[in-house]
Short mmCIF file of C-alpha atoms in Angstrom, two decimals:
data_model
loop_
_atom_site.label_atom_id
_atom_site.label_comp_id
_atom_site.label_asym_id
_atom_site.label_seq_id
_atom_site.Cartn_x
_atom_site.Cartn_y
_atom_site.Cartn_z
CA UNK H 1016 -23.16 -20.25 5.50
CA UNK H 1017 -21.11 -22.24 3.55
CA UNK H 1018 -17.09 -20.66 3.39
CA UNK H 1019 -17.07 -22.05 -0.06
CA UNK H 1020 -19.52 -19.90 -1.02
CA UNK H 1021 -17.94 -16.80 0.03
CA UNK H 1022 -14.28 -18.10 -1.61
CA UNK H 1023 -16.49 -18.27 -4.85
CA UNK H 1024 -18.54 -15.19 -4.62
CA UNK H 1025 -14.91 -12.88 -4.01
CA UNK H 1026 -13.84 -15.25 -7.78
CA UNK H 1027 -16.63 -14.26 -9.70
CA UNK H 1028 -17.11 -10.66 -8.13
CA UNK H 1029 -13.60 -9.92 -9.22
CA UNK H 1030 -13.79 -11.05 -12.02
CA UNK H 1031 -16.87 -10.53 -13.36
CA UNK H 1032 -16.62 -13.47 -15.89
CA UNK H 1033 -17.70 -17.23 -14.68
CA UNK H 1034 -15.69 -19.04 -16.69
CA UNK H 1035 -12.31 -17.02 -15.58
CA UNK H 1036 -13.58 -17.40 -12.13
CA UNK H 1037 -13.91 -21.16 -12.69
CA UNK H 1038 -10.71 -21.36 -14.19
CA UNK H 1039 -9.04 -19.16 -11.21
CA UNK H 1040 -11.22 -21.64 -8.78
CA UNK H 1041 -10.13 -24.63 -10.71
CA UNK H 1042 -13.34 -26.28 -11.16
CA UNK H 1043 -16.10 -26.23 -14.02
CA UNK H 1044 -18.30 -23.43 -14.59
CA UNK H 1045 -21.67 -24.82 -13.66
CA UNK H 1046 -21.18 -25.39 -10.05
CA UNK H 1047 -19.72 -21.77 -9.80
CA UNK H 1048 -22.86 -20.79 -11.44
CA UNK H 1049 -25.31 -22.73 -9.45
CA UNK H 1050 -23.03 -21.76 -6.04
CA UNK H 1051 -24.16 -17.35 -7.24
CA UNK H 1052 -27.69 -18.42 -7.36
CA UNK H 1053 -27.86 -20.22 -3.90
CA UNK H 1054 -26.25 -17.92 -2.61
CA UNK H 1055 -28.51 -14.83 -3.91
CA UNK H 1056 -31.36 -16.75 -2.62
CA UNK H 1057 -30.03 -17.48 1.04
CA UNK H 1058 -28.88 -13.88 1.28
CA UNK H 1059 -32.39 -12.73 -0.10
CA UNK H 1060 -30.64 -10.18 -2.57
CA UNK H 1061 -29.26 -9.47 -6.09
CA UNK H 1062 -25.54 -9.63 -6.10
CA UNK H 1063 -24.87 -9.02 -9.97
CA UNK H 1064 -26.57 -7.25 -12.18
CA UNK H 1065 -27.56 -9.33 -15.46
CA UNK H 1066 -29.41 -6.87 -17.80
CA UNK H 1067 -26.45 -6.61 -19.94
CA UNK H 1068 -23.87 -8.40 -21.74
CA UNK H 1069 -21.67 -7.66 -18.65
CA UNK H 1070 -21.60 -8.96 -15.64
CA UNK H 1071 -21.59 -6.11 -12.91
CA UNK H 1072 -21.98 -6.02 -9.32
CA UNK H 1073 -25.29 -4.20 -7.87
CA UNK H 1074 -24.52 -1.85 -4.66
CA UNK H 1075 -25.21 -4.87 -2.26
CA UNK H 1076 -23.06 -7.40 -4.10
CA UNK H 1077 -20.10 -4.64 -3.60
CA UNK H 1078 -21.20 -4.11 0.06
CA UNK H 1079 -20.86 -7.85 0.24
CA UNK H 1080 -17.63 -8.50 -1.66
CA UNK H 1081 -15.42 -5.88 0.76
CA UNK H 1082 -17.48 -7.63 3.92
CA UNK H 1083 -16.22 -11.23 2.24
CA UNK H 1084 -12.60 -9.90 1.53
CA UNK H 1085 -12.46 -8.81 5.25
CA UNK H 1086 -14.05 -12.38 6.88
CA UNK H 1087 -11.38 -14.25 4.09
CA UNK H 1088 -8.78 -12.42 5.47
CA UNK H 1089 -9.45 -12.70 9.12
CA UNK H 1090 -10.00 -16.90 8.56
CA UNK H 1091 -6.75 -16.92 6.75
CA UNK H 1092 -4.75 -14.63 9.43
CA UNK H 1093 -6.49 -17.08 12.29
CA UNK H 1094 -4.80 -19.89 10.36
CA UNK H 1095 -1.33 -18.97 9.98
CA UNK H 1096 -1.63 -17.32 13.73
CA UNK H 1097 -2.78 -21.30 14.81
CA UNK H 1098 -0.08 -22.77 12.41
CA UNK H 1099 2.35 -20.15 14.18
CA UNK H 1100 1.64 -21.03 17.67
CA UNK H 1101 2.28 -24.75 16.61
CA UNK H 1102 5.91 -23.81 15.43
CA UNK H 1103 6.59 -22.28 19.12
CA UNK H 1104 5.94 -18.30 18.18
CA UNK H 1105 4.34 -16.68 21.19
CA UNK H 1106 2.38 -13.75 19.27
CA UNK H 1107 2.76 -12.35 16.62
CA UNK H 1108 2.62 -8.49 14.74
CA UNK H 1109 0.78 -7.42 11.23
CA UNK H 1110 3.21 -5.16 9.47
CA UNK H 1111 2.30 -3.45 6.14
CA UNK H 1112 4.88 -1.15 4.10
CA UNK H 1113 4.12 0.67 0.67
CA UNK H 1114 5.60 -0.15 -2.48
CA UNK H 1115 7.89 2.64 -2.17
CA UNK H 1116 9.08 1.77 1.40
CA UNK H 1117 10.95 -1.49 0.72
CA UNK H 1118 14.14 -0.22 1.96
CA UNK H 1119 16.85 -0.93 4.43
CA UNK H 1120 16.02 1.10 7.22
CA UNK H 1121 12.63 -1.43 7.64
CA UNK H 1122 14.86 -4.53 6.78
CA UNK H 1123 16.97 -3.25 9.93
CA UNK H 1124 14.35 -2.91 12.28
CA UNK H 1125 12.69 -6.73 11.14
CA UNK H 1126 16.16 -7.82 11.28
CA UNK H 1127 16.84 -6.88 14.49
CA UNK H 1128 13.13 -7.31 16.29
CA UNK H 1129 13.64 -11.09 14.99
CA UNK H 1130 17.57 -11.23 16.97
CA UNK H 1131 15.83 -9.65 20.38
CA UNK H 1132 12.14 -11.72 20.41
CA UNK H 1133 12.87 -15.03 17.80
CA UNK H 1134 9.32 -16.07 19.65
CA UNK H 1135 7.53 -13.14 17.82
CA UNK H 1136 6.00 -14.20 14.44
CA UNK H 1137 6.70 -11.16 12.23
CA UNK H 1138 4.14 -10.77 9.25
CA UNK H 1139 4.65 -8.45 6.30
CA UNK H 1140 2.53 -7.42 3.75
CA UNK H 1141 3.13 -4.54 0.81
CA UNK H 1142 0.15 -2.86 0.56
CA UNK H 1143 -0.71 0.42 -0.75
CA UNK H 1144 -1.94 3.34 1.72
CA UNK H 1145 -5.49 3.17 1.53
CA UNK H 1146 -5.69 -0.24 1.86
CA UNK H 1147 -3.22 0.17 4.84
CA UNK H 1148 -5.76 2.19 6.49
CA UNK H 1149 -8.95 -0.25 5.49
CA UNK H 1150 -7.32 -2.82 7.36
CA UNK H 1151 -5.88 -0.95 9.98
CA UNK H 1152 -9.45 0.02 10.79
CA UNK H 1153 -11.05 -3.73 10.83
CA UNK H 1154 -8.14 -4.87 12.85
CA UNK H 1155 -6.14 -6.90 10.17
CA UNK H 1156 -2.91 -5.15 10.85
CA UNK H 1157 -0.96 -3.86 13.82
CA UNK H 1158 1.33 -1.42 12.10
CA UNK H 1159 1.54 0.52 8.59
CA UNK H 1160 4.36 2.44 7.05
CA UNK H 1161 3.23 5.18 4.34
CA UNK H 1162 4.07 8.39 3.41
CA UNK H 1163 1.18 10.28 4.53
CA UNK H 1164 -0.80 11.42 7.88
CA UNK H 1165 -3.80 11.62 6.26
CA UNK H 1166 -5.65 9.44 8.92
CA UNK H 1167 -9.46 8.84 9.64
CA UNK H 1168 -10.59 8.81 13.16
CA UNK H 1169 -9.24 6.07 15.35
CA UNK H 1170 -6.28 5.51 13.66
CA UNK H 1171 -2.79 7.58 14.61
CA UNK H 1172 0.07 8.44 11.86
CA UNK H 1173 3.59 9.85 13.78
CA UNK H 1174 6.23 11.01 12.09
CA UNK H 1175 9.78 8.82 12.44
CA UNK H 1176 12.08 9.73 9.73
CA UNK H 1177 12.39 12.14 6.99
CA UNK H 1178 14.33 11.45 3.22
CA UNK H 1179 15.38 14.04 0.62
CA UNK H 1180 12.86 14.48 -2.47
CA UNK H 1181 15.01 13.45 -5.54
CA UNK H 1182 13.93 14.20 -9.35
CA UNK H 1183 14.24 10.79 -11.88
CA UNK H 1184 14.66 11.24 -15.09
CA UNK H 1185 14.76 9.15 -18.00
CA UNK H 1186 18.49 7.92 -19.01
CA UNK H 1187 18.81 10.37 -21.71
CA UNK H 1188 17.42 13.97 -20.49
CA UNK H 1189 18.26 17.87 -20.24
CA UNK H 1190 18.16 17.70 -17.13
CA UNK H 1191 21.06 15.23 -16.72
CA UNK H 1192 23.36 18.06 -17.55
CA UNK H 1193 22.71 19.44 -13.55
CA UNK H 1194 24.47 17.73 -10.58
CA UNK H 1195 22.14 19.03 -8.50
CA UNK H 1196 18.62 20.05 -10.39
CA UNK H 1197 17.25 23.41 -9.56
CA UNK H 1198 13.50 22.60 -9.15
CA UNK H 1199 11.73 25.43 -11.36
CA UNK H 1200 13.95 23.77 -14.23
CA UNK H 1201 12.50 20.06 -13.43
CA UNK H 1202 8.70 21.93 -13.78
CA UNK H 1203 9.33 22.68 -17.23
CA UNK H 1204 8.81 19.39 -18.20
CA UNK H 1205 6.07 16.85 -18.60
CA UNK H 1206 5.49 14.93 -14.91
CA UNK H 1207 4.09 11.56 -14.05
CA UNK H 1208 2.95 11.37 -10.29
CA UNK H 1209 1.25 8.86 -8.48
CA UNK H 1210 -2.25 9.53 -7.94
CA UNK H 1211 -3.48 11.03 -4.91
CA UNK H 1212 -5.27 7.60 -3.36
CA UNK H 1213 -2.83 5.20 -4.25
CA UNK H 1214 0.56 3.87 -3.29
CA UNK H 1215 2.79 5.07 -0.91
CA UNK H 1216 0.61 8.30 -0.05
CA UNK H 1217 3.63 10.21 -1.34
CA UNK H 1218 1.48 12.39 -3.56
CA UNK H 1219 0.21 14.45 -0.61
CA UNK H 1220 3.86 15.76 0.36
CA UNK H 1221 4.66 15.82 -3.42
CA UNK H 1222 1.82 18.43 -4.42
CA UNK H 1223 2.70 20.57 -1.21
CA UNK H 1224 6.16 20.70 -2.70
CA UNK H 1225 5.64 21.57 -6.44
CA UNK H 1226 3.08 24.36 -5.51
CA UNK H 1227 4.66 26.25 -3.27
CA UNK H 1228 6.60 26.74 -6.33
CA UNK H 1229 4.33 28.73 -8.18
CA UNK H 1230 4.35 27.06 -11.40
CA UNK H 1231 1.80 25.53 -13.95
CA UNK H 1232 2.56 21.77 -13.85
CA UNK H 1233 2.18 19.67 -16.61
CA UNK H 1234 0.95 16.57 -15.85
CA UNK H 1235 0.96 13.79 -18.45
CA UNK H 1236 -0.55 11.02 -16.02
CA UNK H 1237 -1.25 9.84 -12.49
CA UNK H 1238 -0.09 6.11 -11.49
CA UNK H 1239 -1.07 3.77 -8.57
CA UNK H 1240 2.31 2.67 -7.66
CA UNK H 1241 6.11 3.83 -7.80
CA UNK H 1242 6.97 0.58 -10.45
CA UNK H 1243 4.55 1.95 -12.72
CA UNK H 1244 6.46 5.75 -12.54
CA UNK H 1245 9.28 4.56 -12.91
CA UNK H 1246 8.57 2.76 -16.22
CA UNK H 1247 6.56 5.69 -17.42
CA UNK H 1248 9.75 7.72 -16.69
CA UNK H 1249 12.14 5.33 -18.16
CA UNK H 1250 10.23 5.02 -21.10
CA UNK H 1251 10.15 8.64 -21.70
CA UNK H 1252 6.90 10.01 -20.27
CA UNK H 1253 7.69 12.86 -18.55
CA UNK H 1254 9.81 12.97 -15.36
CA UNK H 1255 8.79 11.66 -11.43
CA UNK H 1256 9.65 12.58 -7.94
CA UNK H 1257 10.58 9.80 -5.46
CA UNK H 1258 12.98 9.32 -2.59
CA UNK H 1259 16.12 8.68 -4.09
CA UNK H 1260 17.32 5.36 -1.87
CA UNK H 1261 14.09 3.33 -2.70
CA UNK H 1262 14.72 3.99 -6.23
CA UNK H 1263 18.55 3.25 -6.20
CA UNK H 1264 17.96 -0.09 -4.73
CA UNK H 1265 16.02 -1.22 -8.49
CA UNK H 1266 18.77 -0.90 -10.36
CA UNK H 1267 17.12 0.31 -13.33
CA UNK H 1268 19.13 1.26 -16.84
CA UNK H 1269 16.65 2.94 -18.29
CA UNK H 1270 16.44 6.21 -15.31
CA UNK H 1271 18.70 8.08 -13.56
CA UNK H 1272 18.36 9.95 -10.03
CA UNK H 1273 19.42 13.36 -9.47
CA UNK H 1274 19.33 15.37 -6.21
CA UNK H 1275 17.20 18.95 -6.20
CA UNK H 1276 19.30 21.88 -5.95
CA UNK H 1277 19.96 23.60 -2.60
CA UNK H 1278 18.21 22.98 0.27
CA UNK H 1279 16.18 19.66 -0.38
CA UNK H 1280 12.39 19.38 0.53
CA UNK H 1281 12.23 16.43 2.92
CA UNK H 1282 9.33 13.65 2.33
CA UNK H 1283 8.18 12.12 6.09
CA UNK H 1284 7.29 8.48 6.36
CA UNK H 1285 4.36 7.84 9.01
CA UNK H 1286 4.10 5.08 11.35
CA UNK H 1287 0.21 3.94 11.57
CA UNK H 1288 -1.39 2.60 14.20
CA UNK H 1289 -5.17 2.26 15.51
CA UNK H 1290 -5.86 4.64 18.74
CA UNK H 1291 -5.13 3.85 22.28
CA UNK H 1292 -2.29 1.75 23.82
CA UNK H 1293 -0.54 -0.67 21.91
CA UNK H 1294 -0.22 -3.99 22.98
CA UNK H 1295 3.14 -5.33 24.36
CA UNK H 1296 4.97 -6.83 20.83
CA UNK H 1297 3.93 -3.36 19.31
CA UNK H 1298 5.33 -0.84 21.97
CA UNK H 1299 8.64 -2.82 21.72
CA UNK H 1300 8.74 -2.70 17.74
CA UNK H 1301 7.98 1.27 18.09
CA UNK H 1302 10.39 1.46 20.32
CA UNK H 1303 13.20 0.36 18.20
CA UNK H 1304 11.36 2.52 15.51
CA UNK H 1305 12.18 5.48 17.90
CA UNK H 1306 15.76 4.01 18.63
CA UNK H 1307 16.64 4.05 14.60
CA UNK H 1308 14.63 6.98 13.84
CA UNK H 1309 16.29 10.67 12.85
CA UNK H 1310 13.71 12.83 14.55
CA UNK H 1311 11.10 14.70 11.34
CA UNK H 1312 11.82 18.51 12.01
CA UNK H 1313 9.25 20.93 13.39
CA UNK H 1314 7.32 17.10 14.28
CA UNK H 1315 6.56 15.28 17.56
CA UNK H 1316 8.65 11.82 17.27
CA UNK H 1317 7.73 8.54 18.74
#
């Protein structure tokens, strides 16, 4: 089959407009249109569903379009792992992080895997935590960083370092007038959380958290990433829960970041990794993980 096919289908599929897909592809609309028909008819099945105004994708064309993503991504990994090898790198590792986890305990440990093995190609991607474990699964990464254990079978989540659970607020709140914010007094007021399947994963430890509390929460909305809290927050929403250092490294005006009183619930961050024994470039890079890692109480480390 014909790759350009495939780079066309994932266009359209996503977009679910020809002439934005031709316009993301560059090209005119009729051969995008003509390349959906030839392609229906070598596959032998209906990829969109035309009986409406809207184009939508039948149950095989969204079978097809996560198959396509996968085969794009291995073709494109396969190039940069030949353009690699070209440059002198001798392997390489597939590291994902969540939005939330750009921070400069990770920075430290790329930093210093690329002074000990310069011949290791290091790739990173930000990707949220389902999508961590999609492509964990198919074999597209080596290594994910998330906030939650919630694993399928064949894939492994161990705990390597734990962070305080801060409260942010918007720059003007009641709460502001606490140094250290007792947490039954952050429940009274509205709360914007990240939603249980996307981002960092965070949501898991989060809801553990605010329930052993007790109290009703009022929940104004549920957000796929921590950018998106945060400008909820700053713009007055309600209030969020986040680690305070990944927050503090934004910058942001319009929130502030205060501590919960007394003892602070800790939030883990999970290393991921398919089952069985990791190859040679990945027991190294866990390795320093364990070397740089607090160990996560009551938890097995590294």
């Amino acid at each position: 089959m014909d790759f350009r096919l495939l780079r066309y289908f994932v266009a359209v599929a996503e977009e679910l407009h020809l002439a934005r897909a031709a316009e993301r592809l560059g090209i005119e609309q009729s051969p995008v249109s003509r390349a959906m028909r030839d392609l229906e008819s070598q596959l032998g099945v209906q990829l969109f569903d035309r009986s409406t105004r809207l184009t939508r994708l039948t149950w095989a064309g969204q079978v097809f379009l996560g198959e396509c993503r996968r085969v794009m991504a291995t073709v494109e990994q396969a190039v940069k792992s030949a353009k690699a090898a070209a440059q002198g790198y001798q392997g390489h590792l597939r590291i994902a992080i969540c939005d939330s986890l750009a921070q400069p305990r990770i920075a430290t440990l790329l930093a210093r895997s690329r002074e000990e093995e310069p011949e290791l190609e290091i790739r990173v991607f930000e990707l949220p935590f389902a999508q961590q474990l999609k492509m964990l699964h198919d074999d597209l990464l080596d290594i994910g960083f998330a906030l939650s254990n919630a694993v399928h079978d064949g894939l492994v989540a161990e705990p390597v370092w734990t962070d305080p659970l801060s409260v942010i607020v918007p720059a003007r709140h009641p709460l502001l007038a606490h140094v250290q914010v007792p947490l039954p007094e952050a429940l009274k007021f509205p709360l914007v959380l990240c939603h249980p399947e996307a981002g960092s994963g965070c949501r898991h430890q989060i809801q553990a958290v605010l329930q052993d509390t007790n109290m009703p929460l009022k929940l104004v909305d549920e957000v796929t990433s921590l950018g998106v809290m945060l400008t909820l927050v700053g713009a007055g929403y309600g209030i969020g829960f986040a680690i305070a250092s990944q927050v503090q490294t934004l910058q942001r005006p319009d929130i502030s970041i205060r501590p919960l009183a007394g003892i602070p619930p800790m939030l883990s961050t999970y290393l991921l990794r398919r089952r069985g024994e990791p190859s040679e470039p990945m027991r190294r890079f866990i390795e320093r993980v364990k070397d740089g890692a607090a160990p996560v109480d009551d938890e097995p480390v590294l």
